[in-house]
N, C-alpha and C. Protein backbone atom coordinates (compact mmCIF):
# COMPACT_ATOMS: atom_id res chain seq x y z
N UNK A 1 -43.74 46.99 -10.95
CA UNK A 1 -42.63 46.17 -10.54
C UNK A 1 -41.40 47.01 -10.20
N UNK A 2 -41.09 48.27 -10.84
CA UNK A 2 -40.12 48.51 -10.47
C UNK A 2 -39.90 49.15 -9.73
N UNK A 3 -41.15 49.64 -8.57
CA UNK A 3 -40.90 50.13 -7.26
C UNK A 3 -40.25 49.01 -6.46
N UNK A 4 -40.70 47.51 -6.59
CA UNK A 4 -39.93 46.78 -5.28
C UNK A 4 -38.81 45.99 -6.15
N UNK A 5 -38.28 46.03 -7.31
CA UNK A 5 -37.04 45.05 -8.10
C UNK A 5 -36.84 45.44 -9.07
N UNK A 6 -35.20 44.99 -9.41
CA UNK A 6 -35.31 45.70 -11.16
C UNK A 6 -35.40 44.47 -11.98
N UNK A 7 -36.10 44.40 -12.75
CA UNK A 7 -36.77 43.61 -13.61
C UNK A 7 -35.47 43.99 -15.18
N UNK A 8 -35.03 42.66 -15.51
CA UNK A 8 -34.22 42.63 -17.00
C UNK A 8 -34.46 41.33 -17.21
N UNK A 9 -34.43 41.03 -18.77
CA UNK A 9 -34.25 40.05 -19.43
C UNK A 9 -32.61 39.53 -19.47
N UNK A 10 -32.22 38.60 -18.45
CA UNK A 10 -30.77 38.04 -18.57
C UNK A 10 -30.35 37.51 -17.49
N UNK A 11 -29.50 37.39 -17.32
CA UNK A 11 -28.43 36.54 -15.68
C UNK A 11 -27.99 38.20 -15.22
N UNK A 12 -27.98 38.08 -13.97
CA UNK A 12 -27.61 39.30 -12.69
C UNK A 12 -25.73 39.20 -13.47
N UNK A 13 -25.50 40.49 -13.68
CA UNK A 13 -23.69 40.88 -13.90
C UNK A 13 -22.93 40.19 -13.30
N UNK A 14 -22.13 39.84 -13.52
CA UNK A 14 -21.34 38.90 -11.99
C UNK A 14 -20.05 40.14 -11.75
N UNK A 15 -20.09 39.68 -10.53
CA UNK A 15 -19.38 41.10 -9.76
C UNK A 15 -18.50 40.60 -9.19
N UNK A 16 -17.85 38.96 -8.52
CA UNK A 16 -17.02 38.80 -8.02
C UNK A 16 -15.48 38.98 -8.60
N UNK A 17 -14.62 38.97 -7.94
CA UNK A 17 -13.19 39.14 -8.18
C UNK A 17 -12.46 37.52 -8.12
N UNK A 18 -11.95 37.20 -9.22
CA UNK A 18 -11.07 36.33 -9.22
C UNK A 18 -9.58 36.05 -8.96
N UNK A 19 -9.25 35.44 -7.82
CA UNK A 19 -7.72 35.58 -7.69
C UNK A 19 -6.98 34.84 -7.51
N UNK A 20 -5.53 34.24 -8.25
CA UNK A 20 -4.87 33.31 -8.35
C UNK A 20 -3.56 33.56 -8.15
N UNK A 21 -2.79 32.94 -7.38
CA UNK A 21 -1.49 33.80 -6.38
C UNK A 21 -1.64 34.71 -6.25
N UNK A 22 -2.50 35.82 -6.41
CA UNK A 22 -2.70 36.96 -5.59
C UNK A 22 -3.08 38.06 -6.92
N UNK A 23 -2.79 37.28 -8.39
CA UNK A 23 -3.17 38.41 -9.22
C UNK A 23 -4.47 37.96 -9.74
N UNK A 24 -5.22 38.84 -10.56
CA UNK A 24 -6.23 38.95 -10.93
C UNK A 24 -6.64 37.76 -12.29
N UNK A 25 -7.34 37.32 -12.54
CA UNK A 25 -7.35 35.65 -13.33
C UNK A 25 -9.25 35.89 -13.56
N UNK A 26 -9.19 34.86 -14.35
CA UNK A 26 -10.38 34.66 -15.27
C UNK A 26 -10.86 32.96 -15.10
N UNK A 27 -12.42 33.07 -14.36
CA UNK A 27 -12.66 31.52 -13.92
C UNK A 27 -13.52 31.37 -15.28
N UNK A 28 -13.52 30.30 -15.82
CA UNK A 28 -14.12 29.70 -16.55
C UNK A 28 -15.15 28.45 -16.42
N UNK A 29 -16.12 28.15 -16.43
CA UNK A 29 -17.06 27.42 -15.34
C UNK A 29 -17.29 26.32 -16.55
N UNK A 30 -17.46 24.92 -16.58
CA UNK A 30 -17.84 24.34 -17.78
C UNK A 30 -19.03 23.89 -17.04
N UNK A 31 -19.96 23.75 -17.77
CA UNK A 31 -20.99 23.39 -17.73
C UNK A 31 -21.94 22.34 -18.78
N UNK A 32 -22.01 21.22 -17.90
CA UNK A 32 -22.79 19.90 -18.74
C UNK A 32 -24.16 20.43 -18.63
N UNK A 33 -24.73 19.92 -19.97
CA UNK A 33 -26.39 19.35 -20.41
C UNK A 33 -26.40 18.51 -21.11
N UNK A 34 -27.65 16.88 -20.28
CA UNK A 34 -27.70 15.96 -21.02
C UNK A 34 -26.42 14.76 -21.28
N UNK A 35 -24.95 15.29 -20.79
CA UNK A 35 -23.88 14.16 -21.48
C UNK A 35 -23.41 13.69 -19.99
N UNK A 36 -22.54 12.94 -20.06
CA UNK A 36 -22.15 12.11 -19.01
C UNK A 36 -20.50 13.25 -18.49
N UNK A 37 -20.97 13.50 -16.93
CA UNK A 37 -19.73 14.09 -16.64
C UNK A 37 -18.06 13.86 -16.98
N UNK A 38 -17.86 12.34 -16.60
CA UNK A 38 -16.99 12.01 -16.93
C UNK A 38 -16.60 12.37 -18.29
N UNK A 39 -17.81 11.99 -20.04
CA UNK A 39 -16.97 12.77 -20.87
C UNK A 39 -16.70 13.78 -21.02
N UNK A 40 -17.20 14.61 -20.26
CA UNK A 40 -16.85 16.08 -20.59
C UNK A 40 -15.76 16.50 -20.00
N UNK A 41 -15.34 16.40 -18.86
CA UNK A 41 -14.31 16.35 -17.83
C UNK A 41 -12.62 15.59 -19.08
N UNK A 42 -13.20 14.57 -19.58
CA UNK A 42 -11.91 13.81 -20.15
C UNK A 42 -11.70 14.67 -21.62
N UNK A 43 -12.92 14.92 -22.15
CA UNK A 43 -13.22 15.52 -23.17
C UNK A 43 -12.20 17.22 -23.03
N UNK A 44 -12.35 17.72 -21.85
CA UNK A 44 -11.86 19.27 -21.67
C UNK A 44 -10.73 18.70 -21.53
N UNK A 45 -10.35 17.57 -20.80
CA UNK A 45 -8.90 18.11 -20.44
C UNK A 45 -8.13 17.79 -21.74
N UNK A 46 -8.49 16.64 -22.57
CA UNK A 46 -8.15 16.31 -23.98
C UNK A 46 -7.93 17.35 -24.74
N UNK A 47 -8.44 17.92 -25.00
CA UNK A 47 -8.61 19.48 -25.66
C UNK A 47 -7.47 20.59 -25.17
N UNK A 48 -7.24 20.59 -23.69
CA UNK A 48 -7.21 22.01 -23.26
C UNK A 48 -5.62 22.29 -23.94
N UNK A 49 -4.73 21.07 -23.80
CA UNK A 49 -3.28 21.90 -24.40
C UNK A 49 -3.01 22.19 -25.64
N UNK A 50 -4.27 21.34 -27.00
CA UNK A 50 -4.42 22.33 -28.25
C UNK A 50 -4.95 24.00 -27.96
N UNK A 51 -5.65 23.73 -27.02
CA UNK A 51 -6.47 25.43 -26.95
C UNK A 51 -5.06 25.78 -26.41
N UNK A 52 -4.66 26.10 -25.59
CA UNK A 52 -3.34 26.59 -24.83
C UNK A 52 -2.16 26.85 -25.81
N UNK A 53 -2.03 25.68 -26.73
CA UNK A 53 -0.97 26.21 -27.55
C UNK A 53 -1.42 27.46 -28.25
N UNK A 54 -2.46 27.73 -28.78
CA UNK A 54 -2.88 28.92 -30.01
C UNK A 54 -3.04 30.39 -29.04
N UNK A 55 -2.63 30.07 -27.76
CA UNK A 55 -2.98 31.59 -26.93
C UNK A 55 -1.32 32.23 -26.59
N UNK A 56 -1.49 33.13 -26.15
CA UNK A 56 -0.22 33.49 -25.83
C UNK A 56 0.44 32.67 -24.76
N UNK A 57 2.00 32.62 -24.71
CA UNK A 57 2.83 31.98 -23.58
C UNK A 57 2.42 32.80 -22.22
N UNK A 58 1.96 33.96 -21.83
CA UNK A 58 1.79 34.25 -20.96
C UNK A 58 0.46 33.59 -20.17
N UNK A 59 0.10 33.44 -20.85
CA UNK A 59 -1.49 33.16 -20.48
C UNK A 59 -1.57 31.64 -19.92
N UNK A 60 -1.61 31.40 -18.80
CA UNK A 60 -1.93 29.77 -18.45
C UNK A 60 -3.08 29.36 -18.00
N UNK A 61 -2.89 28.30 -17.68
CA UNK A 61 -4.35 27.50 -17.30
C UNK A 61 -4.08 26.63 -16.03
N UNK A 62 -5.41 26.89 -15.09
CA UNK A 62 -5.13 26.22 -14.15
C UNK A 62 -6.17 24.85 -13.89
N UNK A 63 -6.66 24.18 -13.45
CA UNK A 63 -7.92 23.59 -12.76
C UNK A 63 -8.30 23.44 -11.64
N UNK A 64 -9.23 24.16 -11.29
CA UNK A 64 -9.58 24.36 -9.73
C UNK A 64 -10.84 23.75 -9.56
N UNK A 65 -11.46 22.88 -9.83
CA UNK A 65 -12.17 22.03 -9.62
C UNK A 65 -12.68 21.20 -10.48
N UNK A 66 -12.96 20.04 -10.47
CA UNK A 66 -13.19 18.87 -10.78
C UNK A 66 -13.48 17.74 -10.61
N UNK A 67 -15.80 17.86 -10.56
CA UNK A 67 -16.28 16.94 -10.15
C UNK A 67 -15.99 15.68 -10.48
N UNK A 68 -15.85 15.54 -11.64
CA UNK A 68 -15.69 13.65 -12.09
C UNK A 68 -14.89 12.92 -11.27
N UNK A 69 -14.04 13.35 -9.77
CA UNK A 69 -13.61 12.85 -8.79
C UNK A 69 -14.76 11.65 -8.13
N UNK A 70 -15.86 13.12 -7.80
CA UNK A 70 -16.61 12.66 -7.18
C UNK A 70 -17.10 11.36 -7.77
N UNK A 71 -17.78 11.58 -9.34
CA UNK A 71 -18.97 10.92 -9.78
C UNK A 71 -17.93 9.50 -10.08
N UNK A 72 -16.66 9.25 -10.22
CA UNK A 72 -16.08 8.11 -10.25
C UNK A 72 -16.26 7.55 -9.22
N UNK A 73 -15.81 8.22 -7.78
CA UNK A 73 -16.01 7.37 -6.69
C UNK A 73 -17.18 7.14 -6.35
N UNK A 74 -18.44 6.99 -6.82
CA UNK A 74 -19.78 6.89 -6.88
C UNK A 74 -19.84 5.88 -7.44
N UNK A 75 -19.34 5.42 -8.85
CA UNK A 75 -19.68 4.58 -10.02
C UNK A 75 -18.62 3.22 -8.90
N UNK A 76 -17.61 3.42 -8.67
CA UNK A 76 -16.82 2.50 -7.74
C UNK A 76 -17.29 2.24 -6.39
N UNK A 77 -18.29 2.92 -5.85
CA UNK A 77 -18.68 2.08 -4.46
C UNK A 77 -20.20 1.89 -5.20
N UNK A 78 -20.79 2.17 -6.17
CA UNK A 78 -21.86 1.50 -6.56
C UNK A 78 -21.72 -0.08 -6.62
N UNK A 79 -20.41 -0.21 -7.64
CA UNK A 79 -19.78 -1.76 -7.84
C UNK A 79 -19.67 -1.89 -7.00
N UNK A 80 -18.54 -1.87 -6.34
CA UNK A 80 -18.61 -2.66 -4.91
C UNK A 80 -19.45 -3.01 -4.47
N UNK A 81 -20.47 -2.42 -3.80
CA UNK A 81 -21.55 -2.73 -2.93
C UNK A 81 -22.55 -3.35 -3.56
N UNK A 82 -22.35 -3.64 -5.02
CA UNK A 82 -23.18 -4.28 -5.57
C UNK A 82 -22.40 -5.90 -5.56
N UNK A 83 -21.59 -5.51 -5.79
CA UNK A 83 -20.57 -7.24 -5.93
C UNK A 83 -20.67 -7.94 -4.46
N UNK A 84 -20.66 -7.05 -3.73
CA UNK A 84 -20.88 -7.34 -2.05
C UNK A 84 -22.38 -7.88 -1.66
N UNK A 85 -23.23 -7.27 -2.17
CA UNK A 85 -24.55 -7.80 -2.35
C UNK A 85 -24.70 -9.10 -2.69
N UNK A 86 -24.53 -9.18 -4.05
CA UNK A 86 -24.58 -10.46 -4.63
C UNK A 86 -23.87 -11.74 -3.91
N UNK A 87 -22.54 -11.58 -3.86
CA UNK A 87 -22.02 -12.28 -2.79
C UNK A 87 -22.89 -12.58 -1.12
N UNK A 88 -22.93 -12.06 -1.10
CA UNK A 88 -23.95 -12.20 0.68
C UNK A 88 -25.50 -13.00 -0.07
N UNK A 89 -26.19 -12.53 -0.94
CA UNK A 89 -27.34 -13.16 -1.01
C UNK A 89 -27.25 -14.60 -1.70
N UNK A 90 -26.04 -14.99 -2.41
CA UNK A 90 -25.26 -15.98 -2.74
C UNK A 90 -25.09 -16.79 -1.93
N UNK A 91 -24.54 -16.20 -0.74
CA UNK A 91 -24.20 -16.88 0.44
C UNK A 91 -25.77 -17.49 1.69
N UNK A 92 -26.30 -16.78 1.54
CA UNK A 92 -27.80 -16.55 1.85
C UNK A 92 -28.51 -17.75 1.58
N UNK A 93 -28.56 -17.67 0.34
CA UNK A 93 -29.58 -18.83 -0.58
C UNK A 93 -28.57 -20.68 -0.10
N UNK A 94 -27.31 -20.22 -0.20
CA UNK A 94 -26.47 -21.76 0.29
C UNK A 94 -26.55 -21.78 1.11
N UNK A 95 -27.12 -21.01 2.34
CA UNK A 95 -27.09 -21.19 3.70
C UNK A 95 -28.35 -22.02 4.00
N UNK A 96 -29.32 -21.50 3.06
CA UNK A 96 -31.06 -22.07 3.31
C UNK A 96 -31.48 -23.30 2.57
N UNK A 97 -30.55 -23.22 1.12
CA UNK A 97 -30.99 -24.65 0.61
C UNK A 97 -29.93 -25.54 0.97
N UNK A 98 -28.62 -25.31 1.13
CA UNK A 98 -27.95 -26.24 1.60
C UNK A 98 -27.06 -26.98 0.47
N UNK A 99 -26.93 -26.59 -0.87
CA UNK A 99 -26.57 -27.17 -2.10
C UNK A 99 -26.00 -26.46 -2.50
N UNK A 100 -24.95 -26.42 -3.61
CA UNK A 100 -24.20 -25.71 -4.13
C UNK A 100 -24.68 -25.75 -5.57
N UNK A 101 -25.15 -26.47 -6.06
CA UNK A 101 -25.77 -26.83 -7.30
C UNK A 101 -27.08 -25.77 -7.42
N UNK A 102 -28.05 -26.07 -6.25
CA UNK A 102 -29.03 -25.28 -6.32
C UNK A 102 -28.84 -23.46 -5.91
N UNK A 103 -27.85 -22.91 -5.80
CA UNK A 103 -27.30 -21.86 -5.45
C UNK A 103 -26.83 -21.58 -6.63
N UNK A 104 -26.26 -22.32 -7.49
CA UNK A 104 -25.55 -21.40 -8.80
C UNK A 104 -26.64 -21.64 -9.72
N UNK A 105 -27.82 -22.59 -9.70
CA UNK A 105 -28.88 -22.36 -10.83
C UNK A 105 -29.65 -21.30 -10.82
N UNK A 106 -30.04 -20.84 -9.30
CA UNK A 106 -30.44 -19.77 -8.96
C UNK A 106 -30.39 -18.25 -9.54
């Protein structure tokens, strides 16, 4: 093997450079298994200004990304388009039986 790769037990070094107004900074990546994004996301940010107080004043914190944007606006056009559904096939069924009675027993 180790004529064509180098073979180690671990994750490849990470080699990129991090930079924030132009000086040198430290990314911190959180990473879910198993829990629901949203708590973890509400969960970190809950947390982060106890952690922040116990570090030095120099030292800040930024957030440079943050999926639970996404996965909210997911959970909100799920509803929707589900409430929109229902409504139309609502409308559907009173269109074919013709009753309003027999549409809400439905």
């Amino acid at each position: 093997m180790r004529d064509v790769a180098q073979v180690r037990d671990g994750f490849v070094p990470q080699t990129n450079i991090i930079r924030v107004d132009g000086k040198r900074g430290v990314l911190q990546p959180v990473l879910k298994s198993g829990a629901s994004t949203l708590e973890i996301v509400n969960g970190v940010k809950r947390r982060l200004p106890a952690i922040m107080a116990t570090l030095p004043e120099a030292l800040r914190s930024t957030l440079l990304s943050d999926q639970s944007i996404f996965v909210s606006g997911a959970i909100h056009g799920v509803l929707v388009e589900g409430a929109i559904a229902a409504g139309l096939t609502g409308l559907m069924i009173l269109l074919f039986l013709g009753s309003w009675r027999s549409t809400l027993v439905w």
